[in-house]
PDB file of C-alpha atoms in Angstrom:
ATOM      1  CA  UNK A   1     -66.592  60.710-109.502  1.00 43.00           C
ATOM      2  CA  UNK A   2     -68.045  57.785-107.547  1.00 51.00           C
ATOM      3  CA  UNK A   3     -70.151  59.534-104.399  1.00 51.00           C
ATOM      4  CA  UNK A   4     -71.306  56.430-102.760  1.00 55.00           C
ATOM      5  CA  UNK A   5     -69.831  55.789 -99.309  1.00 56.00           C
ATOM      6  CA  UNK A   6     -66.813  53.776 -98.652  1.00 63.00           C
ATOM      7  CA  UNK A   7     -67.275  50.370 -96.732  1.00 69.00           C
ATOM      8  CA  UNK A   8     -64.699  51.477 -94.483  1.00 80.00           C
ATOM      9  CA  UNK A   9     -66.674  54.385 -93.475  1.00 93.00           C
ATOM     10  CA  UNK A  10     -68.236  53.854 -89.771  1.00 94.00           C
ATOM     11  CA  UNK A  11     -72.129  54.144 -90.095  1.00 91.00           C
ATOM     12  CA  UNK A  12     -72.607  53.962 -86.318  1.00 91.00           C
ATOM     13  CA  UNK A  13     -70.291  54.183 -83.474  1.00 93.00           C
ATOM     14  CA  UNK A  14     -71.257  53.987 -79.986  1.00 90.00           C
ATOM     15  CA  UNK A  15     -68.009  55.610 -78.295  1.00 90.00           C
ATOM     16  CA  UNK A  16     -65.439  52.647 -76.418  1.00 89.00           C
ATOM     17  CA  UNK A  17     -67.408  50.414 -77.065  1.00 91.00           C
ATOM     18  CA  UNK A  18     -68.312  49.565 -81.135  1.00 94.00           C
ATOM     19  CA  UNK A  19     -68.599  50.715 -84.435  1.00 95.00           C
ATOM     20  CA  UNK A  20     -70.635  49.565 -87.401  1.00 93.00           C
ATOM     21  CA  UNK A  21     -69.291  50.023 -90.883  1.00 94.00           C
ATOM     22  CA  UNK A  22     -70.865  50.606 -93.984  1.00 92.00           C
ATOM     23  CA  UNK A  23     -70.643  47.335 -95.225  1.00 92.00           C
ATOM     24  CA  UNK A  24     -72.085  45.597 -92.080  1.00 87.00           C
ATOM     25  CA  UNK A  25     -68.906  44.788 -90.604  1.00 93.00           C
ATOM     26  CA  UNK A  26     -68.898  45.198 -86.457  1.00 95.00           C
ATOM     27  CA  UNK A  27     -65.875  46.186 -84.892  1.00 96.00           C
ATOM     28  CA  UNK A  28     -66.255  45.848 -81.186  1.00 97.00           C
ATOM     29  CA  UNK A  29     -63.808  48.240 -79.236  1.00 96.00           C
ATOM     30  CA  UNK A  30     -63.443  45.765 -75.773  1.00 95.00           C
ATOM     31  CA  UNK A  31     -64.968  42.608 -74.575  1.00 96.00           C
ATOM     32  CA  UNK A  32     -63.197  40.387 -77.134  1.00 97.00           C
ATOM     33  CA  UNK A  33     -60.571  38.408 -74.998  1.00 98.00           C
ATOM     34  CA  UNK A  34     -61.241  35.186 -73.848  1.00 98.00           C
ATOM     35  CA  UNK A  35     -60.383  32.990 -71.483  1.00 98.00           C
ATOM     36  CA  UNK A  36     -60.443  28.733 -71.626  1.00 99.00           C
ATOM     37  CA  UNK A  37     -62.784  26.689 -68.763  1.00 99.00           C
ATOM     38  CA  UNK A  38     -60.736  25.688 -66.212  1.00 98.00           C
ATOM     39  CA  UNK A  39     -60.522  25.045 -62.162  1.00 98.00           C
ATOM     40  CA  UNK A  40     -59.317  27.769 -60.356  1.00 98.00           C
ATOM     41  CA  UNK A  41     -56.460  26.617 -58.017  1.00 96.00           C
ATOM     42  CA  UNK A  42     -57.447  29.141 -55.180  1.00 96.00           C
ATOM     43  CA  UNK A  43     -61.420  28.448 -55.096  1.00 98.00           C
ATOM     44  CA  UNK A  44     -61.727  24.763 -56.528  1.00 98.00           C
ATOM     45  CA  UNK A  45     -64.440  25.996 -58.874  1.00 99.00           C
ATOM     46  CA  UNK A  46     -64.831  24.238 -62.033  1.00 99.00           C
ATOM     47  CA  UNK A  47     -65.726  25.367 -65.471  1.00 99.00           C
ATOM     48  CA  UNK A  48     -66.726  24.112 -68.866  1.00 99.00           C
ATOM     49  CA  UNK A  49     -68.208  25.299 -71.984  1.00 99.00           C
ATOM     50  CA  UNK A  50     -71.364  23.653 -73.354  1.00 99.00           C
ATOM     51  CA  UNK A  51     -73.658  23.899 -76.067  1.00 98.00           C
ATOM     52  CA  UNK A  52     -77.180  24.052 -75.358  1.00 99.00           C
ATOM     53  CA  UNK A  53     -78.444  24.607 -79.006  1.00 98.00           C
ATOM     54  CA  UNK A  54     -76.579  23.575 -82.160  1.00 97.00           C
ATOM     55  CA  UNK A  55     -79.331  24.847 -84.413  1.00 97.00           C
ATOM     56  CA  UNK A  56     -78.454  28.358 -83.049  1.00 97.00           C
ATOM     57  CA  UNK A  57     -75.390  28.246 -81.164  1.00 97.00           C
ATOM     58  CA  UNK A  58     -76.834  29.586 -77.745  1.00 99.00           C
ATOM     59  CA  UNK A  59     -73.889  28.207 -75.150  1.00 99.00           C
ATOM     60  CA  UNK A  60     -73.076  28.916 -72.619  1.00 99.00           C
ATOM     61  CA  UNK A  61     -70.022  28.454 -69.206  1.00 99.00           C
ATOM     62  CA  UNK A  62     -71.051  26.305 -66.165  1.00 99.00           C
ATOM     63  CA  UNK A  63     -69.607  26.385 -63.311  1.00 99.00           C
ATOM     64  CA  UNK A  64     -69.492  24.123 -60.371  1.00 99.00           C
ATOM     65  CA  UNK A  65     -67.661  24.929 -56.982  1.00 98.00           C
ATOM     66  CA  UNK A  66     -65.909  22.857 -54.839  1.00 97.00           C
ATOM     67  CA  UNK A  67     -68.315  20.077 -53.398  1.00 96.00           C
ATOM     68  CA  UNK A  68     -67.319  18.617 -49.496  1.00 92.00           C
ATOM     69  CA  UNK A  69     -70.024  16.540 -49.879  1.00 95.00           C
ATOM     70  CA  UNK A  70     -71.016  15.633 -53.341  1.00 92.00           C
ATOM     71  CA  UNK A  71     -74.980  14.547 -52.532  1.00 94.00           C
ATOM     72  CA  UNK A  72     -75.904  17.884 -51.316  1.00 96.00           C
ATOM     73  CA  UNK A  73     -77.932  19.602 -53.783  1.00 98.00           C
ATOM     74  CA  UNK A  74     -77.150  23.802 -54.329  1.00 99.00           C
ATOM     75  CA  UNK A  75     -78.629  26.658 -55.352  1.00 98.00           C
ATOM     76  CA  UNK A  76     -78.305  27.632 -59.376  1.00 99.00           C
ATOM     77  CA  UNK A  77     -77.864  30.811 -60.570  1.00 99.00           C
ATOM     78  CA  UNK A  78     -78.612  31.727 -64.110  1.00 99.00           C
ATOM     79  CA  UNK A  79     -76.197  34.849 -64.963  1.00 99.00           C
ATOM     80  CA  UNK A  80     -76.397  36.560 -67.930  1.00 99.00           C
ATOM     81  CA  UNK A  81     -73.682  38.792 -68.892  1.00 98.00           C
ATOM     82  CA  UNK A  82     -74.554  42.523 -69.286  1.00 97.00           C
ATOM     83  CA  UNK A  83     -72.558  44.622 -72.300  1.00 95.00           C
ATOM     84  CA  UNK A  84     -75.069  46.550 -74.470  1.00 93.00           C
ATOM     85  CA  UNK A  85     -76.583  43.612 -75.810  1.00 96.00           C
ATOM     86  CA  UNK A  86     -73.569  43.723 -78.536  1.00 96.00           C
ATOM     87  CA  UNK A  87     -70.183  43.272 -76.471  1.00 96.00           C
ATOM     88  CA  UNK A  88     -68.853  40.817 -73.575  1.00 98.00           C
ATOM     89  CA  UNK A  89     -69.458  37.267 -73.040  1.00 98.00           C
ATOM     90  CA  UNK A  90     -69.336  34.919 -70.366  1.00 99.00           C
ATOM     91  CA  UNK A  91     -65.648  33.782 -71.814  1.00 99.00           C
ATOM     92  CA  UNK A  92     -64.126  36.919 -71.249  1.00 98.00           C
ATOM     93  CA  UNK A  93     -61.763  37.814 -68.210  1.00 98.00           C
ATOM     94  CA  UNK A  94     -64.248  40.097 -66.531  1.00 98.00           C
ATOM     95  CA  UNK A  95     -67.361  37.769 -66.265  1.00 99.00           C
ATOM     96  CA  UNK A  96     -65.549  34.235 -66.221  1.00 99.00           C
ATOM     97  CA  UNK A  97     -63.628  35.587 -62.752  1.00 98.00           C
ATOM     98  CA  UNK A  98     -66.842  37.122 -61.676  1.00 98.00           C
ATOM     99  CA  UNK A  99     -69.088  34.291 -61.760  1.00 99.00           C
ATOM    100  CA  UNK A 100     -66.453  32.145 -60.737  1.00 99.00           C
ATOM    101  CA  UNK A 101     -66.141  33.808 -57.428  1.00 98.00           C
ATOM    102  CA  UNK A 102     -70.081  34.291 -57.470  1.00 98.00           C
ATOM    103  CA  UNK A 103     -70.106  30.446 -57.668  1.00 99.00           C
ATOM    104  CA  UNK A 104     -67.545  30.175 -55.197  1.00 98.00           C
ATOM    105  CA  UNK A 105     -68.873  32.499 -52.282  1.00 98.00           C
ATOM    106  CA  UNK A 106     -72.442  31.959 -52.518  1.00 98.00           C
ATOM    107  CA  UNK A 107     -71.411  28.410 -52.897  1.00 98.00           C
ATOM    108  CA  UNK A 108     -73.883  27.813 -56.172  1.00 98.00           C
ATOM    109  CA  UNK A 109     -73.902  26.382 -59.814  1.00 99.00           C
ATOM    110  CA  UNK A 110     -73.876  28.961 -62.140  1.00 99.00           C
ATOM    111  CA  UNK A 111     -75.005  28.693 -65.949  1.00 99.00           C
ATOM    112  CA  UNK A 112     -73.260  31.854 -67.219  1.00 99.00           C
ATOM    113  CA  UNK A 113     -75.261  32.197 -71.196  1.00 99.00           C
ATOM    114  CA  UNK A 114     -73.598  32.988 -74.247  1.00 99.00           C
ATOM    115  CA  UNK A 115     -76.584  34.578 -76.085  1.00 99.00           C
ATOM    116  CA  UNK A 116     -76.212  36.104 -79.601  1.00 98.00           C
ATOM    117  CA  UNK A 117     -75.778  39.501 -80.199  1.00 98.00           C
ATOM    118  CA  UNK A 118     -76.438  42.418 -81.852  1.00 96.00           C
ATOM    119  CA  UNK A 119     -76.386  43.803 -84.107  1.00 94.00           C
ATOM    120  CA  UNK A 120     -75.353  40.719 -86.371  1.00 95.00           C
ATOM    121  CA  UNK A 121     -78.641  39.459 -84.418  1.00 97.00           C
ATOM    122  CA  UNK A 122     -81.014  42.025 -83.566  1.00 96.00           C
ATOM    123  CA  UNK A 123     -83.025  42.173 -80.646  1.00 96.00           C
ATOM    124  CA  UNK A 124     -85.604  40.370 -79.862  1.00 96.00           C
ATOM    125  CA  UNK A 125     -82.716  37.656 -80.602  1.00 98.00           C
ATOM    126  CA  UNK A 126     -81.190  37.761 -77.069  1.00 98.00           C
ATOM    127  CA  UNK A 127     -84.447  37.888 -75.546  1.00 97.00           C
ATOM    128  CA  UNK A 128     -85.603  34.711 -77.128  1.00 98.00           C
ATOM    129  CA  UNK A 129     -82.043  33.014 -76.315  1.00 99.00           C
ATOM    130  CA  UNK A 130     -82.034  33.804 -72.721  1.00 99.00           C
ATOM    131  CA  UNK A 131     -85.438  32.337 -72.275  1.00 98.00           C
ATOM    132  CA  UNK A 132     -84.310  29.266 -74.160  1.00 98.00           C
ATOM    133  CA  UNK A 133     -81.595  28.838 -71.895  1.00 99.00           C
ATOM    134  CA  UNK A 134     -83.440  29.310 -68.703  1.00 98.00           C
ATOM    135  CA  UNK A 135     -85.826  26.346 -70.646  1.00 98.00           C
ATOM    136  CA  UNK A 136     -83.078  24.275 -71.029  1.00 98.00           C
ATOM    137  CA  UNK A 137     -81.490  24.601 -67.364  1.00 99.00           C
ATOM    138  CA  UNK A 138     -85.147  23.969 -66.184  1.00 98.00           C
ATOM    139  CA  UNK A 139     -85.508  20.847 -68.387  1.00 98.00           C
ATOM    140  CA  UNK A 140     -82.610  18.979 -65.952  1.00 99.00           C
ATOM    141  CA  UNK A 141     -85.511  18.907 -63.006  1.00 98.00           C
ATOM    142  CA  UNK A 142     -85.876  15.426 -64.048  1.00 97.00           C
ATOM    143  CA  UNK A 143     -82.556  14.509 -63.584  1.00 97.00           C
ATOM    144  CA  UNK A 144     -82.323  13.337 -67.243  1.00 96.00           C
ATOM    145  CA  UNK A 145     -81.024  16.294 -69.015  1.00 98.00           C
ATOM    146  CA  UNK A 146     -78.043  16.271 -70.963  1.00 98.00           C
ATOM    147  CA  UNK A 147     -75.151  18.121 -68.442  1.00 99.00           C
ATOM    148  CA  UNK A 148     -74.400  15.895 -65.474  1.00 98.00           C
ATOM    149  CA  UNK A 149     -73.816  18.777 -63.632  1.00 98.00           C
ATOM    150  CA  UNK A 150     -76.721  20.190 -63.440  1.00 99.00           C
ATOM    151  CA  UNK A 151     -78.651  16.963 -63.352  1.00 98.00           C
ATOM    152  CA  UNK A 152     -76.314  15.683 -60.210  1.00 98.00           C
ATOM    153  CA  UNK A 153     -75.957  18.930 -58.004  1.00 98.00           C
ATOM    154  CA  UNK A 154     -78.608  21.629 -58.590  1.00 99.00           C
ATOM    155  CA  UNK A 155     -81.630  21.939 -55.927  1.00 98.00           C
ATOM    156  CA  UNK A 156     -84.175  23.131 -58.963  1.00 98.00           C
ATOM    157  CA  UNK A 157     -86.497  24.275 -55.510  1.00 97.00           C
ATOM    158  CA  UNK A 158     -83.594  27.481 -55.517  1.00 97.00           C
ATOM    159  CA  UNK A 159     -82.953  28.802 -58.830  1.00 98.00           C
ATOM    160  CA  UNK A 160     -81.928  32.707 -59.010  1.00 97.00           C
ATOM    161  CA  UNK A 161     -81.507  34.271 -62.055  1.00 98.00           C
ATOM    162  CA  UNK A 162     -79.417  37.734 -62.725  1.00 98.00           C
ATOM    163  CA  UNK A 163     -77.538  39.485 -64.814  1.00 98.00           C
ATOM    164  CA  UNK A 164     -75.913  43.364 -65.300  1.00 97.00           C
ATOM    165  CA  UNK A 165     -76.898  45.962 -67.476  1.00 94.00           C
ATOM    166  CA  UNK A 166     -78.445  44.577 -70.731  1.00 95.00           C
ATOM    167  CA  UNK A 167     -77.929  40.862 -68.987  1.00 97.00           C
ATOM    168  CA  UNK A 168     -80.499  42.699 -66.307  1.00 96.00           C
ATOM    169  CA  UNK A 169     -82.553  43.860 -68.860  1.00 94.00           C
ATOM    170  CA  UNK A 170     -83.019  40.060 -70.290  1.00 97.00           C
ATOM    171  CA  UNK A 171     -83.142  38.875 -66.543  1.00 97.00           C
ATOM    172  CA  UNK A 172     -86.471  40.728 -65.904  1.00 93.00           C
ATOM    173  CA  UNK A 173     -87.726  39.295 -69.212  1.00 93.00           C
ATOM    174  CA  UNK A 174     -87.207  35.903 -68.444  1.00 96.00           C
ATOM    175  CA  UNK A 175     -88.605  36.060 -64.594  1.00 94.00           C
ATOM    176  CA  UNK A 176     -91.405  38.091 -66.301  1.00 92.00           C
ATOM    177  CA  UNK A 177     -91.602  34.833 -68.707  1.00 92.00           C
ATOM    178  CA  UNK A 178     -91.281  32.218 -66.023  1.00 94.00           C
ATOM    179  CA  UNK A 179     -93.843  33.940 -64.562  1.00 89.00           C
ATOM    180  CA  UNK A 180     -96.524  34.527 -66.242  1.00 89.00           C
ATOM    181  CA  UNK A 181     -96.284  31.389 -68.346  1.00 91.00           C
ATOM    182  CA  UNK A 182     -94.899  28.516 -65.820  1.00 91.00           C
ATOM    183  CA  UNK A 183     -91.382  26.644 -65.516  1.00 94.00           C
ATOM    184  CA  UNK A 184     -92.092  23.317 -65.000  1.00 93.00           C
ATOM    185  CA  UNK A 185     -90.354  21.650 -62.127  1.00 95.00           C
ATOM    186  CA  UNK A 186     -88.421  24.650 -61.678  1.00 97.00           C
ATOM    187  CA  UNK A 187     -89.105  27.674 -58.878  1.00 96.00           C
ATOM    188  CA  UNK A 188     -87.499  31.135 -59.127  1.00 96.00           C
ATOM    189  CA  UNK A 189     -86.696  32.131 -56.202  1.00 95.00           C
ATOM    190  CA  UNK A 190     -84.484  35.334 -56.651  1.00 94.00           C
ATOM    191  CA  UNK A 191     -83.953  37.630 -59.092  1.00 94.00           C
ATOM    192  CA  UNK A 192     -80.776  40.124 -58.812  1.00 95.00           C
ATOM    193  CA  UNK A 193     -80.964  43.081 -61.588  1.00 94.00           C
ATOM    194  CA  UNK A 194     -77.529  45.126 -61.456  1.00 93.00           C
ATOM    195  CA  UNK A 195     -78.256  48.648 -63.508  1.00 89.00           C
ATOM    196  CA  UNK A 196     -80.409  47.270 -65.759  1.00 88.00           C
ATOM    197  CA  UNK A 197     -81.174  49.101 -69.029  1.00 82.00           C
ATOM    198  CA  UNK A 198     -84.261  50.389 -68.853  1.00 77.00           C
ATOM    199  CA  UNK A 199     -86.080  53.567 -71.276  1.00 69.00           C
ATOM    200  CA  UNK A 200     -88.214  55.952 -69.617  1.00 62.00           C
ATOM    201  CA  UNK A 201     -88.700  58.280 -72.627  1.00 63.00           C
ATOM    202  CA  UNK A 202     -88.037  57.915 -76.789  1.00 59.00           C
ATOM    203  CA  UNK A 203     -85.627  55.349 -78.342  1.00 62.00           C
ATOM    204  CA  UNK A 204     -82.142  56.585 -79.266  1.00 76.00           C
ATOM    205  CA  UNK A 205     -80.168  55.485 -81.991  1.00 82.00           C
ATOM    206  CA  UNK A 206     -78.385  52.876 -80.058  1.00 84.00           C
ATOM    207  CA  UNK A 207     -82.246  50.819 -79.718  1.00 86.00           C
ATOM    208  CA  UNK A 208     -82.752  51.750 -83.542  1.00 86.00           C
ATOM    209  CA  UNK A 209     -79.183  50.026 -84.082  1.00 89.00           C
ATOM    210  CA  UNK A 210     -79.367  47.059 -82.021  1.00 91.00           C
ATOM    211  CA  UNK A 211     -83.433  46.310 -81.631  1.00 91.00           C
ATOM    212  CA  UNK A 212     -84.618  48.309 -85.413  1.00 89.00           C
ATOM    213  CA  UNK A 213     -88.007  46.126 -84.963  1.00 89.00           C
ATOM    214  CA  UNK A 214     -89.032  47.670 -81.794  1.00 84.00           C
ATOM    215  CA  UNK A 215     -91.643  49.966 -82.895  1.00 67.00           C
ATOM    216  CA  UNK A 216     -91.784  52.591 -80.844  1.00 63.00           C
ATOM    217  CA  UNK A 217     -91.791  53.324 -76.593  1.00 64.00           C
ATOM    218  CA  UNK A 218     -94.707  50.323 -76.285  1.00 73.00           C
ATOM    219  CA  UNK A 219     -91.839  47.235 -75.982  1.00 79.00           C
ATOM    220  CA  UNK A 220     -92.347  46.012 -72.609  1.00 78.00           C
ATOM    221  CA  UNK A 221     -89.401  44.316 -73.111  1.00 82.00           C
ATOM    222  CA  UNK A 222     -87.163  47.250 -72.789  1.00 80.00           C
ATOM    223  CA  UNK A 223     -89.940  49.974 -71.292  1.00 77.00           C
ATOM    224  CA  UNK A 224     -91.245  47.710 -68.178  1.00 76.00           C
ATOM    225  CA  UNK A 225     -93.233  50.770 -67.769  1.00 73.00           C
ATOM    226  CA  UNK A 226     -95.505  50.171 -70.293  1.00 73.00           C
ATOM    227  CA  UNK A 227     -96.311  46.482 -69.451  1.00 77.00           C
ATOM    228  CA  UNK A 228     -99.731  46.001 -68.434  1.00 74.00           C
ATOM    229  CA  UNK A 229     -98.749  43.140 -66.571  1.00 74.00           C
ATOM    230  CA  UNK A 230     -96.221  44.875 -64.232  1.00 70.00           C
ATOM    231  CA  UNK A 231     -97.228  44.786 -60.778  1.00 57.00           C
ATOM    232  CA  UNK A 232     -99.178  41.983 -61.335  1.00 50.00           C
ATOM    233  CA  UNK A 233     -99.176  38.299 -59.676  1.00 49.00           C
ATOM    234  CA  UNK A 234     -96.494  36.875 -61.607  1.00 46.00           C
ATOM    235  CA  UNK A 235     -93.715  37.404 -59.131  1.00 47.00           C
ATOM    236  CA  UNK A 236     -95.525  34.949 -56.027  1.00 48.00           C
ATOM    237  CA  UNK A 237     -92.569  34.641 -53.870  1.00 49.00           C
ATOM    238  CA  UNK A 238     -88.981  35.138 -53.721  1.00 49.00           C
ATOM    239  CA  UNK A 239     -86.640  37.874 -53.309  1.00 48.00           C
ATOM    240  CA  UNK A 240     -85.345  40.384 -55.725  1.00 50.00           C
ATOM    241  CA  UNK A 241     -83.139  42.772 -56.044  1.00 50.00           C
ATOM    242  CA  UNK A 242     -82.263  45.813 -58.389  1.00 52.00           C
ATOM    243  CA  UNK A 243     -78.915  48.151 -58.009  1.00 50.00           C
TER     244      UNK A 243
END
């Protein structure tokens, strides 16, 4: 009698939201609706998927709200979605609508990122992505990058940068970045960190699923307690907040 386990048998399962299978398949349990770009006929905001790396298919949704006058420059904000680093995405119902209306009422660009996930692609994966995207938004300073939007309408003097749960979690990683290692023509101004995921004590199997390379309670990346460099100089000025 054959003993091994089925491949329909769920290895892991973190409860509503996925389960792994034995043969690698993910099934994730919400966050997989989608909606198209569009312009919202109540707001005027605009939207449009773009690709900001073919190589490795980081995208992401921008957004652009209604302009009165089309030569003043507005804030960005660099959102990135929160959903335990495996579900959600900026085209689904709940974050298109809410950083359409973020763009809307704060009256700001928004560069919502698609980055990959886990645990097709472990952490440090959306890590690296997120700072690659806040790279490439920075690179349009210039005025020569390759979305007009961001080239024609975004005041690179007032970029904030937030995201919710594991998007917070990435969010303090990349102002960490930006900080301690420059963003050239580029200043960070706010950073907005909605229940971000945080450990204070031993990994659980969730981390072991989704990050197996972590090592340990040392990451700073997901234990900002252990960073050395936390409380240091590499937030100057700005504001932040964390709820």
């Amino acid at each position: 009698m054959d003993s091994k386990p089925s491949s329909s048998e769920v290895s892991f399962e973190f409860p509503t939201l996925f389960r792994i299978y034995n043969d690698g398949r993910t099934e994730r349990l919400k966050g997989t609706e989608t909606v198209p770009p569009s312009t919202d006929p109540t707001t005027g905001v605009q939207s449009k998927d773009i690709v900001l790396s073919p190589q490795s298919g980081l995208s992401a949704r921008v957004f652009l709200p209604r302009l009165p006058d089309p030569t003043r420059k507005l804030p960005l904000l660099i959102f990135i979605h929160g959903g335990a680093f495996v579900i959600e995405s900026p085209y689904s119902p709940l974050y298109h609508n809410h950083v359409s209306l973020l763009a809307s009422e704060a009256n700001v660009v928004a560069l919502s990122v698609h980055y990959r996930r886990a645990p097709e692609h472990p952490l440090p994966v959306a890590f690296e992505d997120s700072w690659d995207a806040v790279q490439w938004a920075a690179a349009h300073s210039n005025r020569s990058g390759p979305e007009a939007w961001l080239n024609d309408h975004v005041d690179f003097d007032r970029v904030f940068i937030g995201g919710d749960s594991a998007g917070a979690t990435l969010t303090h990683h990349v102002v960490r970045h930006a900080g301690l290692d420059g963003l050239s023509g580029t200043r960070i101004v706010g950073m907005i960190l909605f229940h971000p995921f945080f450990m204070n004590d031993e990994p659980g199997k969730l981390l072991e699923v989704i990050y197996p390379t972590c090592g340990g309670s040392d990451d700073p990346r997901v234990w900002p307690g252990k960073d050395p460099k936390l409380g240091g100089d590499w937030v100057r000025e700005g504001v932040g907040f964390c709820g």
